[in-house]
XYZ file of C-alpha atoms in Angstrom:
612
model
C -26.140 3.519 -24.930
C -23.644 5.268 -22.656
C -23.192 4.380 -18.990
C -24.675 7.750 -17.971
C -27.805 7.189 -20.061
C -28.231 3.614 -18.819
C -27.838 4.761 -15.231
C -30.384 7.579 -15.465
C -32.922 5.280 -17.103
C -32.397 2.656 -14.404
C -32.782 5.241 -11.644
C -35.995 6.526 -13.222
C -37.361 2.984 -13.427
C -36.641 2.373 -9.762
C -38.342 5.619 -8.816
C -41.398 4.766 -10.885
C -41.576 1.370 -9.199
C -41.557 3.010 -5.762
C -38.198 1.528 -4.812
C -35.202 3.248 -3.263
C -33.702 5.829 -5.606
C -30.014 5.590 -6.405
C -27.824 8.650 -6.632
C -25.843 8.792 -9.872
C -22.047 8.839 -9.656
C -20.682 12.336 -9.224
C -18.802 13.380 -12.338
C -18.836 12.044 -15.902
C -17.450 8.879 -17.526
C -14.020 9.116 -19.127
C -14.040 5.437 -20.099
C -17.116 3.220 -20.550
C -17.427 -0.517 -21.018
C -17.548 -1.601 -24.664
C -16.128 1.587 -26.142
C -13.188 1.932 -28.565
C -12.956 -1.810 -29.164
C -12.319 -2.710 -25.514
C -14.522 -4.939 -23.405
C -13.692 -3.248 -20.092
C -11.608 -0.394 -18.724
C -10.107 -0.775 -15.264
C -7.356 0.499 -12.928
C -7.503 4.327 -13.136
C -4.415 6.468 -12.678
C -4.619 10.272 -12.635
C -1.864 12.871 -12.753
C -1.465 16.594 -13.401
C 1.399 17.577 -15.687
C 3.818 20.424 -15.061
C 1.797 22.561 -17.490
C -1.503 21.735 -15.794
C -2.925 19.127 -18.157
C -4.754 16.137 -16.675
C -3.810 12.626 -17.779
C -6.319 9.838 -17.114
C -4.680 6.431 -17.581
C -6.428 3.063 -17.496
C -6.068 -0.544 -18.501
C -7.966 -1.325 -21.705
C -9.013 -4.964 -21.419
C -9.800 -6.283 -24.888
C -11.585 -9.591 -24.465
C -13.131 -9.572 -21.004
C -13.123 -8.054 -17.535
C -10.407 -10.509 -16.436
C -7.082 -9.397 -14.943
C -5.397 -11.832 -17.360
C -5.179 -11.691 -21.138
C -4.770 -9.070 -23.835
C -4.560 -5.764 -21.938
C -3.189 -2.402 -23.108
C -2.521 0.867 -21.290
C -4.515 3.838 -22.581
C -4.740 7.527 -21.703
C -7.013 10.512 -22.287
C -5.841 14.079 -21.826
C -7.671 17.206 -20.625
C -6.511 20.810 -20.890
C -9.499 22.337 -19.044
C -9.298 20.689 -15.607
C -11.367 17.696 -16.664
C -14.322 19.528 -18.216
C -13.577 17.870 -21.581
C -11.243 15.072 -22.643
C -9.324 14.409 -25.831
C -9.469 11.196 -27.816
C -8.226 7.988 -26.255
C -4.579 7.195 -26.990
C -2.834 3.851 -26.588
C 0.337 4.263 -24.534
C 1.507 0.640 -24.668
C -0.028 -2.369 -26.372
C 1.829 -5.684 -26.577
C -0.796 -7.729 -28.453
C -1.844 -10.865 -26.636
C -0.049 -9.923 -23.431
C -0.842 -7.963 -20.267
C 0.453 -4.412 -19.830
C -1.035 -2.945 -16.690
C -0.945 -1.372 -13.249
C -0.281 2.174 -14.502
C 1.398 4.434 -11.947
C 2.359 7.934 -13.069
C 4.615 10.567 -11.537
C 5.581 14.027 -12.812
C 9.072 15.457 -12.391
C 8.350 19.122 -11.626
C 11.933 20.069 -12.415
C 12.094 18.669 -15.942
C 8.405 18.404 -16.812
C 8.798 14.746 -17.779
C 5.877 12.436 -17.033
C 7.047 8.966 -16.012
C 4.715 5.980 -16.263
C 5.686 2.864 -14.350
C 3.912 -0.351 -15.277
C 4.108 -4.130 -15.156
C 3.951 -6.794 -17.875
C 3.283 -10.503 -18.088
C 2.350 -13.009 -20.774
C -1.333 -12.975 -21.536
C -1.599 -16.726 -20.983
C 0.059 -16.589 -17.541
C -2.344 -16.306 -14.625
C -1.524 -14.675 -11.291
C -1.810 -17.977 -9.400
C 0.691 -19.606 -11.775
C 3.153 -16.727 -11.462
C 2.924 -16.994 -7.666
C 3.392 -20.799 -7.844
C 6.330 -20.339 -10.255
C 4.681 -22.612 -12.810
C 4.085 -19.838 -15.357
C 5.867 -19.524 -18.687
C 7.325 -16.155 -17.680
C 7.048 -13.836 -14.685
C 5.955 -10.305 -13.850
C 8.296 -7.706 -15.295
C 8.600 -3.966 -14.602
C 8.796 -1.251 -17.276
C 8.986 2.524 -17.481
C 7.769 4.876 -20.214
C 8.240 8.632 -20.489
C 6.615 11.646 -22.083
C 8.587 14.852 -22.603
C 5.767 16.786 -24.272
C 3.155 16.979 -21.512
C 1.625 13.578 -22.229
C 1.045 14.043 -25.961
C 3.440 11.277 -27.055
C 5.173 8.409 -25.272
C 8.457 6.567 -25.512
C 8.786 2.842 -26.035
C 8.739 0.886 -22.759
C 12.094 0.277 -21.086
C 12.497 -2.748 -18.819
C 13.903 -2.130 -15.316
C 13.013 -5.473 -13.697
C 16.561 -6.367 -12.648
C 16.928 -3.024 -10.844
C 13.705 -3.132 -8.827
C 12.642 -6.769 -8.355
C 14.405 -9.379 -6.240
C 14.920 -12.897 -7.608
C 13.021 -14.257 -4.590
C 9.839 -12.381 -5.548
C 7.143 -13.770 -7.840
C 4.142 -11.487 -8.262
C 4.855 -7.763 -8.601
C 2.718 -4.685 -9.161
C 3.363 -0.992 -9.579
C 0.895 1.321 -7.831
C -1.591 1.439 -9.288
C -2.427 5.117 -9.287
C 0.132 7.832 -8.653
C 3.680 8.224 -7.442
C 5.074 11.339 -5.794
C 8.066 13.640 -6.084
C 9.461 14.634 -2.704
C 9.178 18.380 -2.150
C 11.235 18.809 1.022
C 14.172 17.529 3.022
C 17.431 15.782 2.115
C 15.752 13.686 -0.611
C 14.020 16.622 -2.283
C 13.348 15.824 -5.951
C 13.272 12.047 -5.447
C 10.617 10.235 -7.477
C 8.836 7.576 -5.414
C 6.623 4.852 -6.877
C 4.513 2.634 -4.585
C 4.655 -1.082 -5.407
C 3.929 -4.506 -3.960
C 5.233 -8.042 -4.305
C 4.859 -11.646 -3.123
C 7.743 -13.666 -1.714
C 8.362 -17.004 -3.411
C 9.069 -19.072 -0.306
C 6.495 -17.732 2.165
C 3.828 -16.539 -0.326
C 3.535 -13.439 1.877
C 2.257 -10.134 0.439
C 4.291 -6.974 1.120
C 4.235 -3.343 0.019
C 7.420 -1.551 -1.008
C 8.577 1.452 -3.035
C 11.039 2.098 -5.811
C 12.669 5.477 -6.405
C 14.848 7.565 -8.675
C 17.297 10.276 -7.641
C 18.347 11.240 -11.186
C 15.060 12.478 -12.639
C 13.900 9.036 -13.737
C 16.953 7.972 -15.700
C 17.595 5.053 -13.313
C 15.432 3.350 -10.693
C 16.378 1.635 -7.452
C 14.586 -0.621 -4.998
C 13.516 1.097 -1.792
C 12.220 -0.328 1.457
C 9.711 -3.080 2.185
C 7.074 -2.908 4.903
C 8.000 -4.703 8.149
C 4.777 -6.752 8.197
C 2.990 -8.686 5.468
C -0.712 -9.004 4.491
C -0.569 -5.731 2.533
C -0.089 -4.949 -1.142
C -1.472 -2.155 -3.408
C -0.436 1.155 -1.887
C 0.206 4.861 -2.349
C 2.551 7.256 -0.551
C 2.200 10.813 0.724
C 4.873 13.193 2.025
C 4.121 14.584 5.486
C 4.931 18.053 6.769
C 7.427 16.667 9.318
C 9.527 15.116 6.540
C 8.317 11.539 6.868
C 6.547 9.525 4.201
C 3.338 7.658 4.950
C 2.474 4.555 2.948
C -1.243 3.740 2.847
C -1.889 0.079 1.988
C -4.573 -2.406 1.006
C -5.060 -4.749 3.942
C -5.574 -8.523 3.780
C -5.898 -9.081 7.530
C -9.597 -9.960 7.667
C -9.694 -9.437 11.437
C -9.711 -5.685 10.730
C -11.367 -4.349 7.598
C -9.398 -1.107 7.585
C -6.366 0.287 5.787
C -2.841 -0.211 7.076
C -0.181 2.506 7.133
C 3.595 2.559 7.599
C 6.110 5.396 7.905
C 9.573 6.236 6.587
C 11.927 8.936 7.836
C 14.572 8.327 5.149
C 12.702 8.979 1.913
C 11.360 5.449 1.544
C 14.617 3.558 2.040
C 13.155 1.843 5.119
C 9.677 1.571 6.640
C 8.507 1.172 10.232
C 5.588 1.736 12.639
C 3.172 -0.312 10.535
C -0.342 -0.200 11.948
C -4.053 -0.048 11.172
C -5.817 3.228 10.454
C -9.181 2.312 11.939
C -10.850 5.430 10.533
C -10.344 4.182 6.972
C -12.650 1.213 6.562
C -12.218 -0.922 3.423
C -13.589 -4.111 1.803
C -10.062 -5.219 0.680
C -9.478 -2.925 -2.283
C -7.072 -0.388 -3.740
C -7.256 3.225 -2.525
C -5.629 6.572 -3.265
C -3.981 9.214 -1.082
C -2.572 12.591 -2.122
C -1.264 15.856 -0.758
C -3.705 18.663 -1.495
C -1.821 21.524 0.174
C 1.019 22.202 2.591
C 0.651 23.956 5.964
C 1.139 27.695 5.630
C 1.199 30.062 8.581
C -1.699 29.191 10.869
C -3.490 27.292 8.106
C -3.101 23.509 8.254
C -2.243 21.529 5.174
C -4.632 18.993 3.708
C -4.323 15.365 2.606
C -7.092 13.602 0.687
C -7.932 9.889 0.584
C -10.402 7.937 -1.575
C -11.730 4.390 -1.495
C -14.933 2.337 -1.394
C -15.704 3.086 2.256
C -17.421 -0.141 3.217
C -16.283 -3.161 5.194
C -18.688 -5.435 3.337
C -18.221 -4.865 -0.385
C -16.896 -2.542 -3.059
C -19.312 0.367 -2.862
C -19.668 3.871 -1.407
C -16.806 5.713 -3.124
C -15.831 8.343 -0.571
C -13.193 11.064 -0.472
C -11.956 12.046 2.986
C -9.807 14.980 4.031
C -7.304 15.235 6.868
C -6.101 18.537 8.283
C -3.614 17.058 10.782
C -1.295 15.134 8.441
C -3.316 11.944 8.325
C -3.857 11.490 12.067
C -7.626 11.939 11.729
C -10.042 12.337 8.830
C -12.328 15.231 9.668
C -14.356 15.602 6.473
C -15.834 13.352 3.816
C -17.653 13.565 0.495
C -19.517 10.565 -0.934
C -19.045 10.523 -4.711
C -21.194 7.463 -5.300
C -22.923 5.144 -2.797
C -23.263 2.374 -5.378
C -20.802 -0.218 -6.736
C -17.326 1.337 -6.937
C -13.742 0.138 -6.584
C -10.336 1.542 -7.629
C -9.632 5.294 -7.644
C -6.911 7.873 -8.180
C -6.741 11.374 -6.666
C -4.983 14.572 -7.671
C -4.873 18.175 -6.481
C -5.997 20.230 -9.467
C -4.867 23.673 -10.579
C -6.924 26.252 -8.693
C -7.344 24.150 -5.555
C -10.075 21.715 -6.574
C -9.743 17.957 -6.048
C -9.956 15.453 -8.897
C -10.914 11.811 -8.499
C -10.839 9.213 -11.277
C -12.769 6.171 -10.080
C -14.477 2.946 -11.128
C -18.277 2.918 -10.867
C -21.268 1.050 -12.222
C -24.911 0.146 -11.801
C -24.542 -3.596 -11.152
C -20.794 -3.843 -10.585
C -17.967 -1.313 -10.265
C -16.338 -2.140 -13.593
C -18.800 -0.583 -16.036
C -17.068 2.791 -16.308
C -14.270 5.009 -15.058
C -15.660 8.372 -13.940
C -13.892 11.687 -13.318
C -15.246 14.017 -10.632
C -13.990 17.514 -9.775
C -15.026 19.119 -6.471
C -13.859 21.439 -3.682
C -11.715 20.103 -0.871
C -14.077 18.384 1.606
C -14.266 20.294 4.868
C -16.091 19.545 8.100
C -19.581 20.980 7.894
C -20.569 23.376 10.648
C -23.579 25.694 10.434
C -22.804 29.321 9.634
C -22.358 31.736 12.531
C -22.391 35.497 12.787
C -19.197 37.235 11.745
C -16.529 36.974 14.425
C -18.086 33.897 16.041
C -16.552 30.406 15.954
C -17.383 26.819 16.840
C -15.615 24.825 19.548
C -15.691 21.010 19.812
C -16.818 20.275 23.385
C -17.599 16.550 23.302
C -16.986 13.701 20.873
C -16.430 10.005 20.424
C -14.732 8.627 17.313
C -15.204 4.998 18.476
C -11.571 4.150 17.730
C -11.030 1.756 20.627
C -11.997 -1.875 21.066
C -14.648 -1.352 23.753
C -17.316 1.238 24.472
C -15.986 4.046 26.702
C -17.914 3.761 30.004
C -17.052 7.363 30.872
C -19.070 8.471 27.840
C -21.709 5.827 27.222
C -24.051 3.430 28.954
C -25.084 0.343 26.995
C -28.784 -0.032 27.753
C -30.241 -3.370 28.828
C -31.150 -5.979 29.413
C -34.706 -4.637 29.267
C -37.914 -4.876 27.205
C -38.288 -2.287 24.445
C -41.319 -1.985 22.168
C -41.775 -5.406 20.510
C -38.358 -6.698 21.526
C -35.515 -6.293 24.012
C -32.501 -4.032 24.289
C -29.513 -6.143 25.337
C -26.018 -4.896 26.133
C -24.248 -7.419 23.926
C -25.871 -5.854 20.858
C -24.015 -2.549 21.391
C -20.285 -2.836 20.737
C -17.294 -1.430 18.843
C -16.163 -3.325 15.749
C -12.463 -2.457 16.041
C -12.525 -0.494 12.781
C -13.639 2.824 14.239
C -17.386 2.227 14.454
C -20.059 1.755 17.079
C -22.326 -1.122 16.025
C -25.919 -1.564 17.159
C -27.037 -5.027 16.117
C -30.546 -6.379 15.611
C -30.863 -10.157 15.811
C -33.190 -13.037 16.587
C -32.357 -14.799 19.839
C -34.457 -17.914 20.178
C -38.083 -16.840 20.139
C -37.356 -13.161 20.786
C -35.772 -10.279 18.872
C -33.051 -8.122 20.423
C -31.240 -4.917 19.511
C -28.702 -2.463 20.908
C -28.914 1.006 22.433
C -26.472 3.409 24.083
C -26.923 6.734 25.878
C -24.892 9.432 27.613
C -27.343 10.033 30.482
C -25.438 10.954 33.633
C -22.232 11.194 31.609
C -22.774 14.002 29.135
C -25.730 16.382 28.846
C -25.728 19.722 27.084
C -27.883 22.418 25.572
C -27.688 24.378 22.344
C -24.912 24.092 19.774
C -24.425 21.715 16.860
C -24.872 17.960 17.387
C -23.952 15.443 14.693
C -23.477 11.729 14.033
C -22.129 9.982 10.944
C -24.047 6.772 10.291
C -24.532 3.802 7.976
C -28.017 2.315 8.019
C -29.268 -1.258 8.340
C -30.886 -2.707 5.242
C -33.724 -4.939 6.469
C -37.389 -4.212 7.372
C -38.980 -4.398 10.794
C -36.458 -2.290 12.688
C -34.972 1.183 12.424
C -32.052 3.326 13.636
C -32.440 6.500 15.677
C -30.199 9.372 16.818
C -32.013 11.476 19.405
C -31.711 13.751 22.419
C -33.619 13.362 25.674
C -33.955 15.232 28.986
C -33.153 13.354 32.178
C -36.586 14.328 33.532
C -40.006 14.409 31.882
C -40.397 15.909 28.414
C -41.934 19.267 29.170
C -44.969 20.354 31.125
C -48.341 21.804 30.240
C -47.317 25.194 31.591
C -44.165 25.671 29.543
C -44.674 23.174 26.706
C -41.374 21.946 25.295
C -39.201 24.601 26.871
C -38.765 22.513 30.016
C -37.834 19.383 28.112
C -38.211 18.090 24.568
C -37.432 14.802 22.886
C -35.497 15.811 19.773
C -35.307 13.072 17.150
C -32.459 14.229 14.957
C -32.822 11.176 12.735
C -35.021 8.101 12.524
C -35.235 5.878 9.442
C -38.092 3.389 9.570
C -38.326 3.140 5.766
C -36.145 1.349 3.237
C -36.807 4.253 0.847
C -34.488 7.263 0.669
C -36.028 9.386 3.400
C -35.523 10.079 7.103
C -37.734 11.371 9.896
C -37.031 14.426 12.065
C -39.374 14.995 15.006
C -40.029 16.838 18.273
C -42.103 15.503 21.200
C -43.248 17.491 24.245
C -45.893 17.648 27.007
C -45.139 14.125 28.132
C -46.168 10.833 26.556
C -49.727 10.733 27.946
C -52.975 12.260 26.745
C -51.456 15.741 26.472
C -48.557 14.557 24.297
C -47.750 16.806 21.350
C -45.372 16.344 18.448
C -44.338 17.742 15.123
C -42.191 16.084 12.483
C -40.829 16.171 8.970
C -40.200 13.386 6.487
C -37.134 14.503 4.556
C -36.443 12.882 1.191
C -32.688 12.495 0.687
C -31.577 10.719 -2.526
C -29.008 8.015 -1.804
C -29.366 8.148 1.985
C -30.169 4.428 2.236
C -26.683 3.438 1.085
C -23.282 4.374 2.401
C -22.340 6.788 5.167
C -24.205 10.023 5.883
C -23.977 12.760 8.502
C -27.022 13.934 10.461
C -26.891 17.180 12.395
C -28.936 19.522 14.565
C -28.213 23.212 15.130
C -30.050 24.071 18.355
C -30.288 27.748 19.267
C -32.477 29.715 21.687
C -34.744 30.555 18.741
C -35.102 27.352 16.703
C -33.900 23.917 15.666
C -32.292 23.448 12.245
C -31.823 19.883 10.953
C -29.187 18.864 8.399
C -28.324 15.787 6.317
C -24.824 15.817 4.822
C -24.615 19.562 5.389
C -27.899 20.312 3.611
C -30.737 21.857 5.624
C -33.792 19.581 5.716
C -36.066 21.148 8.382
C -36.270 24.341 10.431
C -38.759 24.683 13.308
C -39.445 26.094 16.765
C -42.479 23.897 17.442
C -43.400 23.477 21.099
C -41.076 26.220 22.251
C -37.351 25.586 22.029
C -35.986 23.430 24.837
C -33.919 25.308 27.447
C -32.702 22.370 29.539
C -29.731 20.054 28.932
C -30.345 16.881 26.934
C -28.380 13.651 26.655
C -27.641 11.595 23.520
C -29.262 8.306 22.560
C -28.332 6.009 19.661
C -30.748 3.126 19.337
C -32.054 0.318 17.193
C -35.847 0.112 17.474
C -38.056 -2.858 16.542
C -41.700 -2.361 15.621
C -44.327 -2.358 12.847
C -43.602 1.263 11.840
C -40.676 -0.231 9.903
C -42.598 -3.224 8.559
C -42.523 -6.825 9.694
C -39.415 -8.031 11.495
C -40.389 -11.534 10.348
C -39.403 -10.478 6.817
C -35.894 -9.382 7.867
C -32.714 -11.320 7.147
C -30.941 -11.004 10.481
C -28.595 -10.043 11.989
C -28.608 -6.495 10.668
C -26.481 -3.545 11.759
C -26.640 0.204 12.440
C -23.112 1.623 12.383
C -21.953 4.991 13.735
C -18.564 6.441 12.784
C -18.569 9.367 15.217
C -20.693 11.610 17.410
C -19.636 15.239 17.955
C -21.027 18.201 19.857
C -19.918 21.766 19.131
C -20.701 24.926 21.072
C -20.356 28.502 19.999
C -17.325 29.990 21.729
C -18.597 32.301 24.428
C -22.066 31.605 23.157
C -25.354 30.188 24.278
C -24.065 27.426 26.539
C -22.966 30.145 28.988
C -26.556 31.438 29.277
C -27.882 28.268 30.909
């Protein structure tokens, strides 16, 4: 039974049992566990040849899922942008030993595809290589294809050229290298690598490069700080290189980056990219397009976007050379790990990534999709959106000019306390629900008295808690009462953009007006959204003079004008609520967390905000 068939049957069983549905991985398996005589396929590497063919490399692990043992490098080739794939081909198999960490780069001048890889004895374990008690060490090899990936040369060892004697462990990539397109080092082939120092046992990232079309390889620069290893590089429009690295500093579960202004010979300015959360795992970064005229270029990034575990495979896009990540596409909210990105012929994005039902290592899937772009509701021709207020939560403390942490005060069946609303240092607002002695507490923040607005597009990107008895909410409120009997909701409406009191894959949208007493009125919609219970999702409201339109991940889920559309400014609230609507809090494993990546408010330029 194929992975796809197993997954669909499992999803159907969950649905029949009334449990949360699970969205299937976007794309189709290229490699599946147990096929072609291999126990497991891992470590994807994707590249596009000079003639436009796609090459999907992987490690074929013969006996088990283990990183150690009898491991070969395999490839499948596609000539139709990943719609179909040719038969699996073995690129390098040294029986009994480990050939792995594929990292491919294409020389656009010669058409040659270079594959950099590492080797070690199959009976040597990583810990023994690091301790220098192994029978051999990690060695570095290069293979080439001069016929668009159809056939491959024998491996050639280059260890003495690219590995210092004081290093023990060594890895190429994995994933993709780059060829520099601009500047004094134009044409240079750059391969991301990592190593461990023998004396200190410190992990570092570094690169190797070739200036003669792959004929010889030299050691480039090492990162200034340690606690990083698997990495990929991208060339920036200003001529610098950016190295994006797996981070082992557990104080911050985000990626680290470093920069080079000499083609990778040296690296500096190493720091955390707090927008790119990670569970300690490999990731991929690639140039999609260069800036042209007034149009910005685009860089794409993929990884399991979770601080807790390897899940939620997400592709992000940056339109300011990696400074911020304005758009995202979740390929699979379930178990997922390593990935490799490529810009495809015709402008689509390709992602080769590990995914499974119970663990990430059941298959390697290829997905093809348009470049992710920030979703904004359509406007009339000639109109445009303008960002008027936002918080990306990139600091270490809540911005008091934007937010008030609510508390300490009773709320429903519990208490809102200020200490349960905080920033986690990785680019997220966290609202925590916990048990404190004999009481339950949670967090809430609001912009009342700091920011209030009317009309436009309001959105928040969120990750939900997982336990019963409490629920997250993103809502808008007037500073005064919600409406009056004379004008219904026009003089003030509570707009619940999102509430999620259920563990199932659905959210609540609602409007409340005419106060909270005996004249209270409301209208709502339960929107079923497959996969919404796992991973990150964006919730939006387009508020016009005529109606409210609600969105989840850019898809319309409700359209209404119930109660008369509110005409007065509203402020933002993000809250964790405790009460029986969500089940029994006594059944919850606490603490539990509601995380928010950003909140943004857009107004139509010259539009409705000026009519207030």
